[in-house]
Amino acid sequence: DERARLALVRTPSGVFLPGGGIEGAESVELAIRRESLEECGLFVRVLDWQAHSIQFVLSVTEDREFEKHCSFREAALEPGRGQSSEADHALFWGTAREARGLLAHGSQRWAVERWCEHAGVAQTE
């Protein structure tokens, strides 16, 4: 947001950056816009900064590990609010420092650090 805080999503599984899987032939940009609306009720415009990572995660429900290919993008808020369709997802805003302490996935903590370097945001904020 305008104060360099990050949109974070609290779910029953932990705290995450908004996002999720790409559906079908959907582009990364479309997936970001769709997931931001579904999870947070936010309309966003995808900007140029991006980072990519691979993380291995264990799915407890499926009892197997997955290789997650992650694409992170900076996005700006667009005017208005939509309706979130994820009843168990709660949007809240946090500083980079708060995000790094709360995010469940290491790849997301890494992406926040890279974004801070790009945006000139002190990681202690």
mmCIF file of C-alpha atoms in Angstrom, residues 95-101 109-118 120-125:
data_model
loop_
_atom_site.group_PDB
_atom_site.id
_atom_site.type_symbol
_atom_site.label_atom_id
_atom_site.label_comp_id
_atom_site.label_asym_id
_atom_site.label_seq_id
_atom_site.Cartn_x
_atom_site.Cartn_y
_atom_site.Cartn_z
ATOM 1 C CA THR A 95 5.313 -4.426 7.437
ATOM 2 C CA ALA A 96 8.097 -6.363 5.742
ATOM 3 C CA ARG A 97 9.477 -7.278 9.157
ATOM 4 C CA GLU A 98 6.093 -8.561 10.342
ATOM 5 C CA ALA A 99 5.632 -10.501 7.096
ATOM 6 C CA ARG A 100 9.021 -12.201 7.391
ATOM 7 C CA GLY A 101 8.128 -13.291 10.923
ATOM 8 C CA ARG A 109 9.960 -14.780 3.155
ATOM 9 C CA TRP A 110 12.774 -14.796 0.558
ATOM 10 C CA ALA A 111 10.574 -12.886 -1.930
ATOM 11 C CA VAL A 112 9.769 -10.225 0.677
ATOM 12 C CA GLU A 113 13.512 -9.727 1.271
ATOM 13 C CA ARG A 114 14.150 -9.361 -2.486
ATOM 14 C CA TRP A 115 11.226 -6.922 -2.821
ATOM 15 C CA CYS A 116 12.583 -4.815 0.060
ATOM 16 C CA GLU A 117 15.917 -4.532 -1.748
ATOM 17 C CA HIS A 118 14.129 -3.492 -4.953
ATOM 18 C CA GLY A 120 14.344 0.487 -0.936
ATOM 19 C CA VAL A 121 12.300 -0.586 2.081
ATOM 20 C CA ALA A 122 14.301 -1.284 5.233
ATOM 21 C CA GLN A 123 13.716 -4.869 6.277
ATOM 22 C CA THR A 124 13.381 -3.693 9.862
ATOM 23 C CA GLU A 125 10.201 -1.787 8.933
#
